[in-house]
Coordinates of C-alpha atoms (C1' of nucleotides) in Angstrom, one line a residue:
Chain N
M1 CA 9.8 -20.6 -13.1
R2 CA 13.6 -20.4 -12.7
L3 CA 15.3 -20.4 -9.3
V4 CA 18.9 -19.1 -9.1
I5 CA 20.9 -18.8 -5.9
A6 CA 24.0 -16.8 -6.6
D7 CA 26.2 -14.0 -5.5
C8 CA 24.9 -10.9 -7.2
Q9 CA 25.0 -7.1 -7.3
V10 CA 21.9 -5.3 -8.5
D11 CA 21.3 -1.8 -9.9
Y12 CA 17.8 -0.5 -10.6
I13 CA 17.1 2.7 -12.6
G14 CA 13.4 3.4 -13.0
R15 CA 10.9 5.1 -10.8
L16 CA 13.8 5.5 -8.5
T17 CA 17.5 4.7 -8.4
A18 CA 18.7 1.8 -6.2
H19 CA 21.8 -0.1 -5.6
L20 CA 22.4 -3.5 -4.0
P21 CA 25.9 -4.5 -3.0
T22 CA 27.2 -8.0 -3.7
A23 CA 25.7 -10.8 -1.6
T24 CA 24.2 -14.3 -1.9
R25 CA 20.6 -14.0 -2.9
L26 CA 17.7 -15.8 -4.6
I27 CA 16.8 -14.7 -8.1
L28 CA 13.3 -15.7 -9.1
V29 CA 12.3 -15.6 -12.7
K30 CA 8.7 -16.3 -13.4
A31 CA 7.0 -17.5 -16.5
D32 CA 5.5 -14.1 -17.1
G33 CA 9.1 -12.7 -17.4
S34 CA 9.1 -10.9 -14.1
V35 CA 12.3 -11.0 -12.0
S36 CA 12.7 -10.6 -8.3
I37 CA 15.7 -10.6 -6.0
H38 CA 15.1 -12.0 -2.5
N39 CA 17.3 -12.2 0.6
D40 CA 16.7 -14.4 3.5
D41 CA 14.3 -12.3 5.5
R42 CA 11.1 -10.3 5.0
A43 CA 8.2 -12.5 4.1
Y44 CA 7.3 -11.4 0.7
K45 CA 8.8 -8.2 -0.5
P46 CA 11.9 -8.7 -2.6
L47 CA 14.9 -6.3 -2.4
N48 CA 14.5 -5.5 -6.1
W49 CA 12.2 -6.6 -8.8
M50 CA 10.9 -5.9 -12.3
S51 CA 7.2 -6.2 -12.9
P52 CA 5.9 -7.7 -16.1
P53 CA 5.8 -7.1 -19.0
C54 CA 9.6 -7.0 -19.2
K55 CA 12.4 -8.5 -21.1
L56 CA 15.4 -10.4 -19.8
S57 CA 18.7 -10.5 -21.7
E58 CA 21.7 -12.5 -20.5
A59 CA 25.3 -11.7 -21.2
P60 CA 27.2 -14.8 -19.9
F61 CA 30.9 -14.7 -18.9
E62 CA 33.2 -17.5 -17.7
D63 CA 32.5 -19.8 -14.7
G64 CA 28.8 -19.1 -14.9
A65 CA 29.2 -15.4 -14.2
A66 CA 26.9 -13.2 -16.1
T67 CA 25.1 -9.9 -16.4
W68 CA 21.4 -9.9 -16.7
T69 CA 19.6 -6.9 -17.9
V70 CA 15.9 -6.7 -17.3
T71 CA 14.1 -3.9 -19.2
G72 CA 10.5 -2.9 -18.3
K73 CA 7.9 -1.4 -20.5
D74 CA 8.4 2.0 -19.0
G75 CA 12.1 1.9 -19.8
G76 CA 13.2 1.1 -16.3
Q77 CA 16.2 -1.2 -16.0
L78 CA 17.3 -3.8 -13.5
V79 CA 20.9 -4.8 -14.0
I80 CA 22.0 -8.0 -12.2
S81 CA 25.7 -8.9 -12.0
I82 CA 26.0 -12.6 -11.1
S83 CA 29.4 -13.8 -9.9
N84 CA 29.0 -17.2 -8.3
V85 CA 26.1 -19.5 -9.0
L86 CA 25.3 -21.9 -6.2
H87 CA 22.0 -23.3 -7.7
D88 CA 20.1 -23.0 -10.9
S89 CA 16.9 -24.9 -11.7
S90 CA 13.8 -24.5 -13.8
H91 CA 10.4 -25.8 -13.2
E92 CA 7.1 -26.1 -15.1
L93 CA 4.2 -25.0 -12.9
G94 CA 1.2 -24.6 -15.1
V95 CA -1.8 -22.4 -14.7
D96 CA -2.9 -21.6 -11.2
P97 CA -6.6 -22.0 -10.3
G98 CA -6.4 -18.8 -8.2
L99 CA -7.3 -17.6 -4.8
Q100 CA -10.7 -17.4 -3.2
K101 CA -11.1 -14.8 -0.5
D102 CA -13.9 -14.0 2.0
G103 CA -14.3 -11.2 4.5
V104 CA -13.3 -8.0 2.8
E105 CA -14.9 -4.6 2.8
A106 CA -17.0 -5.2 -0.3
H107 CA -18.8 -8.0 1.4
L108 CA -19.4 -5.9 4.5
Q109 CA -21.0 -3.1 2.4
E110 CA -23.1 -5.7 0.7
L111 CA -24.4 -7.1 4.0
L112 CA -25.1 -3.6 5.4
A113 CA -26.9 -2.6 2.2
E114 CA -29.2 -5.6 2.7
H115 CA -29.8 -4.9 6.3
P116 CA -29.7 -1.1 6.9
E117 CA -31.9 -1.7 10.0
T118 CA -28.9 -3.0 11.8
L119 CA -27.5 0.5 11.6
G120 CA -30.6 2.2 13.0
E121 CA -34.2 1.2 13.6
G122 CA -36.5 2.0 10.7
W123 CA -33.6 2.9 8.4
T124 CA -33.9 2.2 4.7
L125 CA -31.4 2.2 1.9
V126 CA -31.6 4.9 -0.8
R127 CA -28.6 3.6 -2.7
R128 CA -25.2 2.1 -2.5
E129 CA -22.2 4.1 -3.9
Y130 CA -24.2 7.3 -3.9
P131 CA -22.2 9.6 -6.2
T132 CA -20.8 13.0 -5.2
A133 CA -18.3 15.3 -6.9
I134 CA -15.4 13.8 -5.0
G135 CA -16.4 10.2 -5.1
P136 CA -19.1 7.8 -4.1
V137 CA -20.5 7.5 -0.5
D138 CA -20.7 3.9 0.5
L139 CA -24.4 4.0 1.5
L140 CA -27.1 6.7 1.5
C141 CA -29.9 5.8 3.9
R142 CA -33.0 7.5 5.3
D143 CA -34.0 7.2 9.0
A144 CA -37.5 6.6 10.2
S145 CA -38.4 10.3 9.9
G146 CA -37.0 10.6 6.4
G147 CA -33.7 12.3 7.3
A148 CA -30.7 11.6 5.1
I149 CA -27.7 9.6 6.4
A150 CA -24.4 9.1 4.7
V151 CA -22.7 5.9 5.8
E152 CA -19.0 5.3 5.4
I153 CA -18.0 1.6 5.8
K154 CA -14.5 0.3 6.6
R155 CA -13.1 -3.0 7.8
R156 CA -10.9 -1.1 10.2
G157 CA -12.1 2.4 11.2
E158 CA -9.2 4.8 11.3
I159 CA -8.8 8.6 11.0
D160 CA -8.7 8.5 7.2
G161 CA -12.2 7.1 7.0
V162 CA -13.6 9.9 9.2
E163 CA -11.9 12.5 7.1
Q164 CA -13.3 10.9 4.0
L165 CA -16.9 10.9 5.4
T166 CA -16.4 14.5 6.6
R167 CA -15.6 15.6 3.0
Y168 CA -18.7 13.8 1.7
L169 CA -20.9 15.4 4.4
E170 CA -19.5 18.8 3.6
L171 CA -20.4 18.5 0.0
M172 CA -23.8 16.7 0.5
N173 CA -24.9 19.4 3.0
R174 CA -24.5 22.0 0.2
D175 CA -27.2 20.2 -1.7
P176 CA -30.6 21.6 -0.6
L177 CA -32.4 18.5 -1.8
L178 CA -30.4 16.4 0.6
A179 CA -29.4 18.6 3.6
P180 CA -29.3 18.1 6.4
V181 CA -27.3 14.9 6.1
R182 CA -26.1 13.0 9.1
G183 CA -22.9 10.9 9.1
V184 CA -22.4 7.3 10.3
F185 CA -19.0 5.6 10.4
A186 CA -19.5 1.9 10.4
A187 CA -16.6 -0.6 10.8
Q188 CA -15.8 -4.0 12.3
E189 CA -13.3 -2.2 14.6
I190 CA -12.9 1.5 15.3
K191 CA -9.7 3.0 16.6
P192 CA -10.0 5.2 19.6
Q193 CA -8.5 8.2 17.7
A194 CA -11.0 7.8 14.9
K195 CA -13.9 7.7 17.5
V196 CA -12.6 10.9 19.1
L197 CA -12.4 12.7 15.7
A198 CA -15.8 11.4 14.6
G199 CA -17.3 12.6 17.9
D200 CA -15.8 16.0 17.3
R201 CA -17.3 16.1 13.9
G202 CA -20.8 15.0 15.1
I203 CA -20.4 11.7 13.3
T204 CA -21.9 8.5 14.8
C205 CA -19.7 5.5 15.1
I206 CA -21.2 2.0 14.8
T207 CA -19.2 -1.2 15.4
V208 CA -20.5 -3.9 13.1
D209 CA -20.5 -7.6 13.9
Y210 CA -19.5 -9.2 10.7
D211 CA -20.2 -12.7 11.8
A212 CA -23.7 -11.8 13.0
L213 CA -24.4 -10.0 9.7
R214 CA -23.2 -13.0 7.7
G215 CA -25.5 -15.2 9.8
M216 CA -28.5 -13.0 8.9
D217 CA -27.4 -13.4 5.2
D218 CA -27.2 -17.2 5.5
P219 CA -29.7 -18.5 2.9
S220 CA -30.7 -21.3 5.2
L221 CA -32.1 -18.8 7.6
R222 CA -34.2 -17.0 5.0
L223 CA -37.8 -17.8 5.5
F224 CA -39.1 -15.6 2.7
Chain U
M1 CA 16.4 -20.4 2.7
R2 CA 14.4 -23.5 1.6
L3 CA 12.9 -23.8 -1.8
V4 CA 10.2 -26.4 -2.4
I5 CA 8.4 -27.0 -5.7
A6 CA 5.4 -29.2 -5.1
D7 CA 1.7 -29.8 -5.7
C8 CA 0.0 -28.1 -2.8
Q9 CA -3.4 -27.0 -1.5
V10 CA -3.4 -24.1 0.9
D11 CA -5.9 -22.7 3.4
Y12 CA -5.5 -19.5 5.3
I13 CA -7.5 -18.5 8.4
G14 CA -6.5 -15.3 9.9
R15 CA -7.4 -11.7 9.1
L16 CA -9.5 -13.2 6.3
T17 CA -10.3 -16.7 5.1
A18 CA -8.8 -17.9 1.9
H19 CA -8.5 -21.1 0.0
L20 CA -6.1 -22.2 -2.8
P21 CA -7.0 -25.4 -4.8
T22 CA -4.3 -27.9 -5.6
A23 CA -1.7 -26.9 -8.1
T24 CA 2.1 -26.9 -8.6
R25 CA 3.7 -24.0 -6.8
L26 CA 6.8 -22.7 -5.2
I27 CA 6.9 -22.7 -1.4
L28 CA 9.6 -20.4 -0.1
V29 CA 10.7 -20.7 3.5
K30 CA 13.1 -17.9 4.7
A31 CA 15.5 -17.9 7.5
D32 CA 13.3 -15.7 9.6
G33 CA 10.7 -18.4 9.5
S34 CA 8.3 -16.7 7.0
V35 CA 6.6 -18.8 4.4
S36 CA 5.2 -17.7 1.1
I37 CA 3.5 -19.6 -1.7
H38 CA 4.2 -18.4 -5.3
N39 CA 2.7 -19.4 -8.6
D40 CA 4.3 -18.6 -12.0
D41 CA 3.0 -15.1 -12.5
R42 CA 2.6 -11.9 -10.7
A43 CA 5.9 -10.2 -10.1
Y44 CA 6.4 -10.7 -6.5
K45 CA 3.2 -10.9 -4.5
P46 CA 2.7 -14.5 -3.2
L47 CA -0.7 -16.1 -3.4
N48 CA -0.5 -16.8 0.3
W49 CA 2.0 -16.1 3.0
M50 CA 2.7 -15.9 6.7
S51 CA 4.8 -13.0 8.0
P52 CA 7.4 -13.5 10.7
P53 CA 7.4 -14.2 13.5
C54 CA 5.7 -17.5 12.9
K55 CA 6.2 -21.2 13.5
L56 CA 6.3 -24.0 11.0
S57 CA 5.3 -27.5 12.0
E58 CA 5.6 -30.4 9.5
A59 CA 3.4 -33.5 9.6
P60 CA 5.0 -35.9 7.0
F61 CA 3.2 -38.7 5.3
E62 CA 4.3 -41.3 2.7
D63 CA 6.1 -40.4 -0.6
G64 CA 7.2 -37.0 0.7
A65 CA 3.6 -35.9 1.1
A66 CA 3.0 -33.7 4.2
T67 CA 0.9 -31.1 5.9
W68 CA 2.6 -28.0 7.0
T69 CA 1.0 -25.8 9.5
V70 CA 2.3 -22.3 9.9
T71 CA 1.1 -20.4 12.9
G72 CA 1.5 -16.6 13.2
K73 CA 1.8 -14.6 16.4
D74 CA -1.8 -13.3 16.0
G75 CA -3.0 -16.9 15.9
G76 CA -3.6 -16.9 12.2
Q77 CA -2.9 -20.2 10.4
L78 CA -1.6 -21.2 7.0
V79 CA -2.2 -24.9 6.3
I80 CA -0.3 -26.3 3.4
S81 CA -1.1 -29.8 2.1
I82 CA 1.8 -31.0 0.0
S83 CA 1.2 -34.0 -2.3
N84 CA 4.0 -34.3 -4.8
V85 CA 7.4 -32.8 -4.2
L86 CA 9.3 -32.0 -7.4
H87 CA 12.2 -30.1 -5.8
D88 CA 13.4 -29.4 -2.3
S89 CA 16.7 -27.6 -1.6
S90 CA 18.1 -25.5 1.2
H91 CA 20.7 -22.7 1.0
E92 CA 22.7 -20.6 3.3
L93 CA 22.5 -16.9 2.2
G94 CA 24.0 -14.9 5.1
V95 CA 23.3 -11.4 6.0
D96 CA 22.3 -8.9 3.3
P97 CA 24.1 -5.5 3.2
G98 CA 20.8 -3.8 2.3
L99 CA 19.4 -1.6 -0.4
Q100 CA 20.4 2.0 -1.1
K101 CA 17.7 4.2 -2.6
D102 CA 17.6 7.5 -4.3
G103 CA 14.5 9.4 -5.5
V104 CA 12.0 9.0 -2.7
E105 CA 10.0 11.7 -1.0
A106 CA 12.8 12.5 1.5
H107 CA 15.1 13.3 -1.4
L108 CA 12.5 15.5 -3.1
Q109 CA 12.1 17.5 0.1
E110 CA 15.8 17.9 0.4
L111 CA 16.1 19.3 -3.2
L112 CA 13.2 21.7 -2.8
A113 CA 14.6 22.9 0.5
E114 CA 17.8 23.7 -1.4
H115 CA 16.0 25.4 -4.2
P116 CA 12.8 27.1 -2.9
E117 CA 12.9 29.5 -5.8
T118 CA 11.7 26.8 -8.1
L119 CA 8.4 26.9 -6.2
G120 CA 8.0 30.7 -6.5
E121 CA 10.2 33.6 -7.6
G122 CA 12.0 35.2 -4.7
W123 CA 10.9 32.5 -2.2
T124 CA 13.2 31.6 0.6
L125 CA 13.3 28.7 3.1
V126 CA 12.5 29.4 6.7
R127 CA 13.0 25.8 7.7
R128 CA 12.3 22.1 6.9
E129 CA 10.0 20.0 9.1
Y130 CA 8.5 23.1 10.7
P131 CA 6.9 21.8 13.8
T132 CA 3.2 22.2 14.6
A133 CA 1.0 20.7 17.3
I134 CA -0.2 18.0 14.9
G135 CA 3.1 17.2 13.2
P136 CA 5.8 18.8 11.1
V137 CA 5.1 20.8 7.9
D138 CA 7.5 19.7 5.2
L139 CA 8.7 23.2 4.3
L140 CA 8.0 26.7 5.7
C141 CA 8.9 29.4 3.2
R142 CA 8.5 33.1 2.7
D143 CA 7.6 34.8 -0.6
A144 CA 9.3 37.9 -1.9
S145 CA 7.0 40.1 0.2
G146 CA 7.6 38.2 3.4
G147 CA 4.3 36.2 3.4
A148 CA 4.4 32.7 5.0
I149 CA 3.9 29.6 2.9
A150 CA 3.4 26.1 4.1
V151 CA 4.6 23.5 1.6
E152 CA 3.5 19.9 1.6
I153 CA 5.6 17.6 -0.5
K154 CA 4.6 14.3 -2.0
R155 CA 6.0 12.1 -4.6
R156 CA 2.5 11.6 -5.9
G157 CA -0.1 14.1 -4.8
E158 CA -3.4 12.6 -3.7
I159 CA -6.3 13.7 -1.5
D160 CA -4.7 12.6 1.7
G161 CA -1.9 15.1 1.2
V162 CA -4.3 18.0 0.7
E163 CA -6.1 17.0 3.9
Q164 CA -2.8 16.9 5.7
L165 CA -1.8 20.4 4.5
T166 CA -5.3 21.7 5.3
R167 CA -4.9 20.7 8.9
Y168 CA -1.5 22.3 9.1
L169 CA -2.8 25.6 7.6
E170 CA -5.8 25.7 10.0
L171 CA -3.4 25.5 13.0
M172 CA -0.7 27.8 11.6
N173 CA -3.3 30.5 10.7
R174 CA -4.2 30.6 14.4
D175 CA -0.6 31.8 15.1
P176 CA -0.6 35.6 14.9
L177 CA 3.1 35.5 14.3
L178 CA 2.7 33.5 11.1
A179 CA -0.8 34.3 9.8
P180 CA -1.7 34.6 7.1
V181 CA -0.2 31.4 5.8
R182 CA -0.7 30.3 2.2
G183 CA -0.6 26.6 1.3
V184 CA 1.4 25.0 -1.6
F185 CA 1.0 21.3 -2.5
A186 CA 4.1 20.2 -4.4
A187 CA 4.4 16.8 -6.0
Q188 CA 6.0 15.1 -9.0
E189 CA 2.4 14.2 -10.1
I190 CA -0.9 15.4 -8.8
K191 CA -4.2 13.5 -9.1
P192 CA -7.2 15.3 -10.5
Q193 CA -9.3 14.8 -7.4
A194 CA -6.5 16.2 -5.3
K195 CA -6.3 19.3 -7.6
V196 CA -10.0 19.9 -7.2
L197 CA -9.9 19.6 -3.5
A198 CA -6.8 21.8 -3.2
G199 CA -8.5 24.4 -5.4
D200 CA -11.6 24.3 -3.2
R201 CA -9.4 25.0 -0.2
G202 CA -7.4 27.8 -1.8
I203 CA -4.2 25.7 -2.0
T204 CA -1.8 26.1 -4.9
C205 CA -0.7 23.0 -6.7
I206 CA 2.8 22.8 -8.1
T207 CA 4.1 19.9 -10.2
V208 CA 7.8 19.4 -9.6
D209 CA 10.3 18.2 -12.1
Y210 CA 12.5 15.9 -10.1
D211 CA 15.1 15.4 -12.8
A212 CA 15.5 19.1 -13.4
L213 CA 15.9 19.6 -9.6
R214 CA 18.5 16.9 -9.5
G215 CA 20.2 18.5 -12.4
M216 CA 20.4 21.8 -10.5
D217 CA 21.8 19.8 -7.6
D218 CA 24.5 18.3 -9.9
P219 CA 27.8 19.3 -8.2
S220 CA 29.4 19.8 -11.7
L221 CA 27.0 22.6 -12.3
R222 CA 27.9 24.4 -9.2
L223 CA 30.1 27.4 -9.9
F224 CA 30.4 28.6 -6.4
Chain S
dG1 C1' 4.8 -0.5 22.4
dC2 C1' 1.5 1.9 19.3
dG3 C1' 0.5 5.5 15.8
dT4 C1' 1.6 7.6 11.6
dC5 C1' 3.0 7.7 6.9
dG6 C1' 5.6 6.4 2.6
dA7 C1' 5.9 2.7 -1.1
dT8 C1' 9.5 1.1 -7.6
dT9 C1' 3.6 0.0 -2.9
dT10 C1' 0.4 -4.0 -5.6
dC11 C1' -4.1 -5.2 -6.8
dG12 C1' -8.7 -5.0 -8.3
dA13 C1' -12.9 -2.6 -9.9
dT14 C1' -14.9 0.9 -12.4
dA15 C1' -15.8 4.7 -15.5
Chain V
dT1 C1' -7.2 2.4 -20.5
dA2 C1' -6.8 5.9 -16.5
dT3 C1' -8.4 6.5 -12.0
dC4 C1' -9.3 5.5 -7.4
dG5 C1' -9.5 3.1 -3.1
dA6 C1' -8.4 -1.3 -0.5
dA7 C1' -4.8 -4.4 1.2
dG8 C1' -4.1 -10.4 5.5
dT9 C1' -1.1 -4.2 2.8
dC10 C1' 4.5 -4.1 4.6
dG11 C1' 8.1 -1.5 6.8
dA12 C1' 10.3 2.6 8.9
dC13 C1' 10.5 6.1 12.0
dG14 C1' 8.8 8.8 16.0
dC15 C1' 6.9 9.1 20.5

DNA sequence: GCGTCGATTTCGATA
DNA sequence: TATCGAAGTCGACGC
């Protein structure tokens, strides 16, 4: 990893065209060849960048001034004109063991698939990722009387999710083997607008308690 | 801007829980207080970060080892245990003049508004950002025979865009002064699923050649 | 301030 | 390898 602090001017021609007037910035060159240009605000998004794989060629001038041309695999180019280098250092970082995450939508779906009864009494799971022509429904369940229920699961329930479920329901209700199919929108948190839209479409909203579900899933609590 | 290269272990508790085992990484502290942890690959996304506004408190130990606790406004915490500092430097960057872009959706809309005939022969523009109760339609045009056409423009055409246009059409077709209104979904690239959904809704898909449009817009080609 | 929407989104899983 | 949906999305603009 190479860190350069310098006055620079940057032009990008690729998926769009962009220009960055001269100013002092951080130029970050990673071991994978990627280059990113950071200013002193915005937590993580650079002003300009080139994703790997890409190739960096340097054309040095006097006084440490140089033009760097970074060419991406799609032919996009990032041209960096460096005029005044304040800092330049390289560092060996080695391989990173990687990040471990917990608490995403996949896990929520997993837990609800294991415990469909938390959505409604007597409900059973038919299958996860039930396929339709426009994509898979998160869960297909049956209620105590055998009626089909399509369940859409989100971490945060917003309008998009209700739209998505509406599309699935429209299609599934054309299938005589399934119809009538009810819709359930399950999320850790459901925005008021999403609730209103769901109500208007006859879709039931269920707010899911992730911690409680995770507790049910705790192996130490399993007695069977 | 402060750059630290050090062995570190990171734990994040906030919107999710994440753990990062010890390894050598770049810790980037920006003037706005934001902190991000980078390894030596992935173009620009940090492994972990805290967005501003947030507060950094350092608890130093011997040999430069320390624990940094970064607390966000939502109460989320990023705990960084630093054990071996290889580099530590600070730099004054000043204000950035900012990025100038060309080729985003706004520009595409501008070009299509100037050249509605590229969407259909004899088509004319009624207006851009035609207002409806649920938001503005990108373009309202009329075809050669005077029929109304609502045009939704995206850089990349996906299902969401078709949904959006469908809602507009539903409303506009209730207006006796406009109805019947046809729908056109225009984008540089349209995903198969979006095409299927659009076809099902009777919406026409048009793939737009941005470079050709920009060429038409080239002042040197203007003879009038 | 929240809500909506675009993004050189990036990233990961899946067919 | 394309495609599709999620993201600790972020960030900008409108109300």
